[in-house]
Each structure stands twice: as structure tokens, then as C-alpha cells.
Short mmCIF file of C-alpha atoms in Angstrom, two decimals:
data_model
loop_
_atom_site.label_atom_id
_atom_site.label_comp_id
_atom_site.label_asym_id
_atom_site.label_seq_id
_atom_site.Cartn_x
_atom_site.Cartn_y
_atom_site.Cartn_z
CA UNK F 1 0.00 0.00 0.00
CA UNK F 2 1.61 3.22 -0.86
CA UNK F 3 1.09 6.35 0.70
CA UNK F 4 0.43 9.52 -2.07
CA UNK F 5 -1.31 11.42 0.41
CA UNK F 6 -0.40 12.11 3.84
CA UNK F 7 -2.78 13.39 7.12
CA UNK F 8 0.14 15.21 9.22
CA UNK F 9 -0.36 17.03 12.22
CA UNK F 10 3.05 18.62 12.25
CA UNK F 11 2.85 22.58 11.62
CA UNK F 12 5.75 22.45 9.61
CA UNK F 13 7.61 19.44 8.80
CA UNK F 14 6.33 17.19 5.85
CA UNK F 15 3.93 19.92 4.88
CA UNK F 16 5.27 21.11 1.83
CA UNK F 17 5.54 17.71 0.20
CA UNK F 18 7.51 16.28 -2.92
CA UNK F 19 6.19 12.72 -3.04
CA UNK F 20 8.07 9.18 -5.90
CA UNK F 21 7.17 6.25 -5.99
CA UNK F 22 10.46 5.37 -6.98
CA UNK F 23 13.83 7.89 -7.36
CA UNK F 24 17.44 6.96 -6.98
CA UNK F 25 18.00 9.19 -3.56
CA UNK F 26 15.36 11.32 -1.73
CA UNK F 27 18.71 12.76 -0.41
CA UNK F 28 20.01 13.68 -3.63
CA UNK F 29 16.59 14.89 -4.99
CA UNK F 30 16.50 17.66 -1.77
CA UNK F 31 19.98 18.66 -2.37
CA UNK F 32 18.90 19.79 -5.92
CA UNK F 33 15.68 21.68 -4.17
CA UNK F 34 17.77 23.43 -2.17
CA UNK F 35 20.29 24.42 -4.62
CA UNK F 36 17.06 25.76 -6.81
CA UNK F 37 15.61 27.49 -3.81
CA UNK F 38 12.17 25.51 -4.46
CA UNK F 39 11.88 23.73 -1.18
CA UNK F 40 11.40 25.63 2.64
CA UNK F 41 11.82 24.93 5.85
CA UNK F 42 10.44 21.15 6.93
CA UNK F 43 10.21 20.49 3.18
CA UNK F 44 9.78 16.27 2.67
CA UNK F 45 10.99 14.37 -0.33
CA UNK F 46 9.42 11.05 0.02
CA UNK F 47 9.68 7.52 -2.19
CA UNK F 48 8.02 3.99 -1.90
CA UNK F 49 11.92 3.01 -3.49
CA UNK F 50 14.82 4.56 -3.55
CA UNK F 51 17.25 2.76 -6.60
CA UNK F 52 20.65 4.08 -4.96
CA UNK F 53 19.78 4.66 -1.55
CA UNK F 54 22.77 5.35 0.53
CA UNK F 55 23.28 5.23 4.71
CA UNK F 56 26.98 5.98 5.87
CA UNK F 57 30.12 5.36 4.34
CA UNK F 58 28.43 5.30 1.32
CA UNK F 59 26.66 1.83 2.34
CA UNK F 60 23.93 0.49 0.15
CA UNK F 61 20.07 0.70 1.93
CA UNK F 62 18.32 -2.15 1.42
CA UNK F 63 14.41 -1.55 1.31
CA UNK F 64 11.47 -3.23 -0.70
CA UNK F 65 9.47 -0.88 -2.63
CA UNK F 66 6.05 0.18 -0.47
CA UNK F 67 7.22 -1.54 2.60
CA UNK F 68 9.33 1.17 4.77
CA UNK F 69 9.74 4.66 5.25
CA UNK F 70 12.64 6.50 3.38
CA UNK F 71 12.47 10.11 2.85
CA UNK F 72 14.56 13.42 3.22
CA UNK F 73 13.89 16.07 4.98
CA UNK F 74 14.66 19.99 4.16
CA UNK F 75 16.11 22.12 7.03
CA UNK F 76 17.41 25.61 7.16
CA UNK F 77 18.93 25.43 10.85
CA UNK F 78 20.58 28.52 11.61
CA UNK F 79 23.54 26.60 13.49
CA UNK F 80 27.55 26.86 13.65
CA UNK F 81 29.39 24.95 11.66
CA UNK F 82 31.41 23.97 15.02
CA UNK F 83 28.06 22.49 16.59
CA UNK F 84 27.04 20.23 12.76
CA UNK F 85 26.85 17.35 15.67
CA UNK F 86 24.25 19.20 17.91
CA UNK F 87 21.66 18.56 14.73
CA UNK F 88 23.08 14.70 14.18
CA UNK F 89 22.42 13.82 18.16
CA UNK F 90 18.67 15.88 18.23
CA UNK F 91 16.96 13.81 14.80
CA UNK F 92 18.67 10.74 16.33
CA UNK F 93 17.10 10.87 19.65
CA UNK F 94 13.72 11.88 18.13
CA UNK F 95 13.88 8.92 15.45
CA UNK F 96 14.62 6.61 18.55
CA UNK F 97 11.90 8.63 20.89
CA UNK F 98 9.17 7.79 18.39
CA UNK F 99 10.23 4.33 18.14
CA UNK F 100 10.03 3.63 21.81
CA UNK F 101 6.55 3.84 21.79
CA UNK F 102 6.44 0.87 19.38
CA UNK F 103 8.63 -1.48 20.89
CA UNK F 104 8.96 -3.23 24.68
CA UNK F 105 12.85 -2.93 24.73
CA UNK F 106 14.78 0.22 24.34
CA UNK F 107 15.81 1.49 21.19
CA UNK F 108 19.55 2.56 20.84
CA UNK F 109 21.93 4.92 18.88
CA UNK F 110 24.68 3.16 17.46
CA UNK F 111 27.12 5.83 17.01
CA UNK F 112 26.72 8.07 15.18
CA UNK F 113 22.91 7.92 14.09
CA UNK F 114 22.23 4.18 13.44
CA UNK F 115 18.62 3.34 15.15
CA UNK F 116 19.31 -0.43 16.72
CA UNK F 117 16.33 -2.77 18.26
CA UNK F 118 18.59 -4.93 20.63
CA UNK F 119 21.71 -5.91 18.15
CA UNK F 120 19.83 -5.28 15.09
CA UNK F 121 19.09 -2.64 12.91
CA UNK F 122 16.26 -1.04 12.68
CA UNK F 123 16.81 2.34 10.85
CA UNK F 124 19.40 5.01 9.86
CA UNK F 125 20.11 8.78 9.49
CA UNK F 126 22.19 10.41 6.37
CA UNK F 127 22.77 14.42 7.11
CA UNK F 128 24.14 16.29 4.53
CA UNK F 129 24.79 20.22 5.52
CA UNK F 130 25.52 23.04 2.69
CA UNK F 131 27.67 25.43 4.42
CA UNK F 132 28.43 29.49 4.18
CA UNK F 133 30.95 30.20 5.90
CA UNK F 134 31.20 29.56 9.43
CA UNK F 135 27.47 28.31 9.43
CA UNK F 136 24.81 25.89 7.79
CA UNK F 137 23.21 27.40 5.49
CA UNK F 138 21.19 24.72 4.96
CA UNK F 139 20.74 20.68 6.42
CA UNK F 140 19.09 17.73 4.36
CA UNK F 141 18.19 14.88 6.53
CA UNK F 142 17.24 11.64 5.24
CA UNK F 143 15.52 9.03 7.60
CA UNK F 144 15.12 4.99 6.42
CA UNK F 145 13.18 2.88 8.91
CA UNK F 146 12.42 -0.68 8.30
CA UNK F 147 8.59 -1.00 8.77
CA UNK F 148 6.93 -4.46 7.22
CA UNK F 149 9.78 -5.58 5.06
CA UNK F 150 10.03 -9.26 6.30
CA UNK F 151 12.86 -10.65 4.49
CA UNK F 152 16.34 -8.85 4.62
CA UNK F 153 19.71 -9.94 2.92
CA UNK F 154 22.07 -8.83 5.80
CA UNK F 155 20.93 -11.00 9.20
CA UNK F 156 21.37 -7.54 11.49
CA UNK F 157 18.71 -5.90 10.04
CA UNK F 158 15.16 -5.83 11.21
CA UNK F 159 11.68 -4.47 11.09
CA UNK F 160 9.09 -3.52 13.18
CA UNK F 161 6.74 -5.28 11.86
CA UNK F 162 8.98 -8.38 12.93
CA UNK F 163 9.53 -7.09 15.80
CA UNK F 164 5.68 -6.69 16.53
CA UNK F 165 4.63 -9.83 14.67
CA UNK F 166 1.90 -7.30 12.71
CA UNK F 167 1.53 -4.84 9.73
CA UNK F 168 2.36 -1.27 10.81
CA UNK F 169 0.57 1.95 9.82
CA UNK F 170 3.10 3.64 8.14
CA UNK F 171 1.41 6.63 8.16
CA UNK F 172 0.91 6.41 11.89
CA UNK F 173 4.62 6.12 12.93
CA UNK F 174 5.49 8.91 10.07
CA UNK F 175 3.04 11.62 11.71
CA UNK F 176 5.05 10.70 15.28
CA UNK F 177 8.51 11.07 13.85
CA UNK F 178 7.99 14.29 12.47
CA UNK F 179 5.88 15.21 15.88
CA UNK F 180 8.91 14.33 17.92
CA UNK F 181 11.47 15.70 15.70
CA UNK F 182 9.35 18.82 15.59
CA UNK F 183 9.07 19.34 19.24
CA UNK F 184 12.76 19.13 19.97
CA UNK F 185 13.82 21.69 16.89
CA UNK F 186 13.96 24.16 19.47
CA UNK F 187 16.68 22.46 21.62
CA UNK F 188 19.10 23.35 18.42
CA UNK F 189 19.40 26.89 19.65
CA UNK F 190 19.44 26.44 23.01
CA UNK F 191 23.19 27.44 23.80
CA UNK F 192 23.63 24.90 27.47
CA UNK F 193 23.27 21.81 25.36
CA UNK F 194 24.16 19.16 28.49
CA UNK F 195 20.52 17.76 28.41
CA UNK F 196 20.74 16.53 25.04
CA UNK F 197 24.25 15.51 25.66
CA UNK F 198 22.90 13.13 28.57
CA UNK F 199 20.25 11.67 26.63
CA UNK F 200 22.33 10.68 23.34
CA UNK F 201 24.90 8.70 25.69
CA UNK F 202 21.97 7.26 27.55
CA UNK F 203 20.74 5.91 24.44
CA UNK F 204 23.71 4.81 23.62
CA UNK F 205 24.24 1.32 22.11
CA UNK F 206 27.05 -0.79 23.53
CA UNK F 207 27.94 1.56 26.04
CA UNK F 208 29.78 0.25 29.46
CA UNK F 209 29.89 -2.61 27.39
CA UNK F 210 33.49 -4.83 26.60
CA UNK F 211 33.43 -5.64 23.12
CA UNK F 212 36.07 -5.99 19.78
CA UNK F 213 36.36 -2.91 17.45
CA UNK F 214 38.50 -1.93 14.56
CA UNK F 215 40.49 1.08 13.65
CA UNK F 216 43.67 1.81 11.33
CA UNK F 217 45.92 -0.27 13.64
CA UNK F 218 43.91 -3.61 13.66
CA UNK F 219 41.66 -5.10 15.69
CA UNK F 220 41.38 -4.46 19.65
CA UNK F 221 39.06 -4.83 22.75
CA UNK F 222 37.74 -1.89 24.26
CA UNK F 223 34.21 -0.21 26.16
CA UNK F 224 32.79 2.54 24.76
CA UNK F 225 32.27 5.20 27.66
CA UNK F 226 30.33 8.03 25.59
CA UNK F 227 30.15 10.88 22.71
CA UNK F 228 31.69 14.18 23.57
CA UNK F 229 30.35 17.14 22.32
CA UNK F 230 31.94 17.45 19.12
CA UNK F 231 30.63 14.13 18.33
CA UNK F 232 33.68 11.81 18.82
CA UNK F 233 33.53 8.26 20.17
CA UNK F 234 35.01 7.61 23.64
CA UNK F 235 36.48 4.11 24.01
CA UNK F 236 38.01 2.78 27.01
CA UNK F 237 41.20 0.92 26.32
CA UNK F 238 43.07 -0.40 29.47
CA UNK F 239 42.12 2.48 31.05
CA UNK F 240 43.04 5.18 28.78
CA UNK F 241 39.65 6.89 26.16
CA UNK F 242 40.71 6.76 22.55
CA UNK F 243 38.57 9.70 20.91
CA UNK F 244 37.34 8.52 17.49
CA UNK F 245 35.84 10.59 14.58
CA UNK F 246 33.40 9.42 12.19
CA UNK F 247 35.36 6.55 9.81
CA UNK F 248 38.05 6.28 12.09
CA UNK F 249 36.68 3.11 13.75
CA UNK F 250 33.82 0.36 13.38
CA UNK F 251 32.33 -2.05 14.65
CA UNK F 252 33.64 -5.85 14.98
CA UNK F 253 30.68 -8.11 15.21
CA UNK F 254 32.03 -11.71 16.62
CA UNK F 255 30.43 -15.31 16.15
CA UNK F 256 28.71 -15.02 19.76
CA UNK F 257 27.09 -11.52 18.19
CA UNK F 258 25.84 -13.06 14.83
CA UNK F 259 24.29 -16.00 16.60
CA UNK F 260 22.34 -13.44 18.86
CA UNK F 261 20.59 -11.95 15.97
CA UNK F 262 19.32 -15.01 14.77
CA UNK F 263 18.30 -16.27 17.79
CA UNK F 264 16.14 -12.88 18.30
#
């Protein structure tokens, strides 16, 4: 079932609507609204597919056409370029705000905006800022959240609607991302930003937890102790935080880890 028409009851966001069945990036498409100056503030670009959907480090996002929600959203933010991670923590925590409300176990933040449903992935967050000079000028957020897809390729993703065992209005949990993200915008200009600080490393996934990563020198075991405020990952190795920025480590998922997810 595809959604052509939408009931929001946002004020801004989604409202001024630009609506595919299919294109190859909503991303891509809002970047070239912006650069024509067609598209304002909480502009949406939304598609049932996306052919070249991308998530970080240029990853390939896998979604069946109809199924999920991928779309883009316009911003015009008014923020220093020195706080671009202020923006990357508030549409992270209101992604996985609106998602609590839809699941019995918390939702986490795999750093930096990955949306995880115990060890598996439930959604993800692509920001792409235009800057002018020392601030952007302008922010394009794209959102993908596995919905009712059943079947997935990669064994750590998942949807709610496996997660529930049921079809999901799509609609439904579109409206209350928007809501939520709305409702925080505010909190992006609000200059003491220790609140939302607190509650991105609360969400955190994997925090105060030993585990294997990867960075330029090979593999190693560490804990992850928390995001500082210009957006770095904190990991605790014998001791000592290693400060990582975005690229500069990953992940090692271990036999033990893979045979979670399938047992989920």
C-alpha cells in the first residue's frame, strides 16, 4: 500500500511535500531543491523506493518498494558549523523517541545515528549540511526505517513489523517522527546543550559494554564510555579513552554476536 497522500499534524515538517514512488535518492533529490531554492523549511521528499539509496560510508540501503519509510527532509537550521553534531544527536534521539513507543525494549543509537532494536538494525540517518561560511546554510536529513519488510539480505537488520509480529501503519509512525522531531527543533538553539548531551549517551548502544572494534591499527578490545560534544567516540582501552571521529573506527561483530541476531 503506498502512501500519495499524507494526514500530518506537524505545523511544519512534511507539509510542503515532494512525493516518488520510486527515485534513486530522496537525499540527492533535496539537495537539488535546495540548490534551486524551491523547497522551505520542513520540506519532505518522500519515495516507496529509492534505486541508490545510501546510509553511511556510502553503504547500500536495502528496502522493498512500499514496505518502509525513506524520505529526506529539508532544514534551514541557523547553526555553527562547530556544533554540525548538535543537529546529528537531536533527529537521532527523536527517530529513537518515536520508536520507543512501538517497541517493549529500548531502542539505541549506534554511534553516530544508526537506530538499533537490541543488536539489530532497525533504521538510519544520512545528514548532509551546505555550508556558508562559518554556518549551515542549509541541512538535508534523510531518515530509512524498516517498517513491514520481512525478508532482509544482511541477518542484522530488522523491522518492526517483525519485531511486533503485525503490519504497521506507516502513516501512523510517520506523523510521530515528524511530531517528535518537531518538538525538539527548538533544543538546536538552546546554547547549554548538556541535556541533550545526557540523553544521546543514555541511548547509547554498547555503552559500558566490553566488546572488539577496529580502527587503522587492527583489531582491539575496548568499552565505549560516551560521545563528547563534538561528536567523537570515547572508548576505554586499558584504562586510557581513545577519541574517534566518524570513519576512524567500526564495529567488529564476533560469532557469539551473529548467533544473537538469529536467535532474536
Amino acid at each position: 500500500m503506498t502512501l500519495k497522500s499524507f494526514s500530518l499534524t506537524t505545523s511544519q515538517l512534511g507539509k510542503q511535500l515532494f512525493y516518488y514512488d520510486s527515485c534513486d535518492s530522496t537525499n540527492r533529490i533535496a539537495v537539488k531543491l535546495v540548490q534551486s531554492s524551491k523547497a522551505r523549511h520542513g520540506a519532505m521528499v518522500f519515495a516507496e523506493f529509492q534505486t541508490q539509496g545510501r546510509g553511511q560510508q556510502e553503504k547500500t540501503w536495502e528496502s522493498s518498494p512500499g514496505d518502509n519509510l525513506t524520505f529526506s527532509l529539508i532544514l534551514f537550521p541557523d547553526l555553527a558549523v562547530a556544533d554540525f553534531f548538535r543537529l546529528n544527536v537531536l533527529v537521532s534521539l527523536a527517530v529513537a523517541k518515536a520508536l520507543n513507543n512501538w517497541v517493549k525494549d529500548p531502542i539505541r543509537i549506534k554511534w553516530p545515528n544508526d537506530i538499533f532494536y537490541h543488536h539489530q538494525k532497525l533504521g538510519g540517518i544520512l545528514i548532509q549540511n551546505n555550508l556558508q561560511g562559518a554556518l549551515i546554510r542549509s541541512s538535508v536529513v534523510g531518515i530509512g526505517l524498516n517498517v513491514n519488510q520481512l525478508h532482509f539480505n544482511h541477518p542484522r537488520a530488522i523491522s518492526l513489523a517483525n519485531i511486533r509480529n503485525q503490519i504497521i501503519d506507516r502513516e501512523q509512525l510517520l506523523n510521530e517522527v515528524l511530531i517528535c522531531l518537531e518538538n525538539m527543533q527548538g533544543e538546536l538553539s538552546v546554547s547549554d546543550t548538556d541535556k541533550l548531551d545526557r540523553q544521546y549517551n543514555d541511548y547509547l548502544y554498547g555503552k559500558g559494554e566490553k566488546r572488539t572494534f577496529e580502527d587503522n591499527e587492527g583489531l582491539f578490545q575496548g568499552m565505549i564510555s560516551g560521545v563528547d560534544k563534538i561528536g567523537r567516540l570515547i572508548i576505554e582501552v586499558k584504562d586510557e579513552p581513545r577519541y574517534y571521529n566518524f570513519h576512524e573506527v567500526r564495529y567488529h561483530w564476533d560469532l557469539k554476536e551473529e548467533l544473537l541476531v538469529l536467535e532474536l
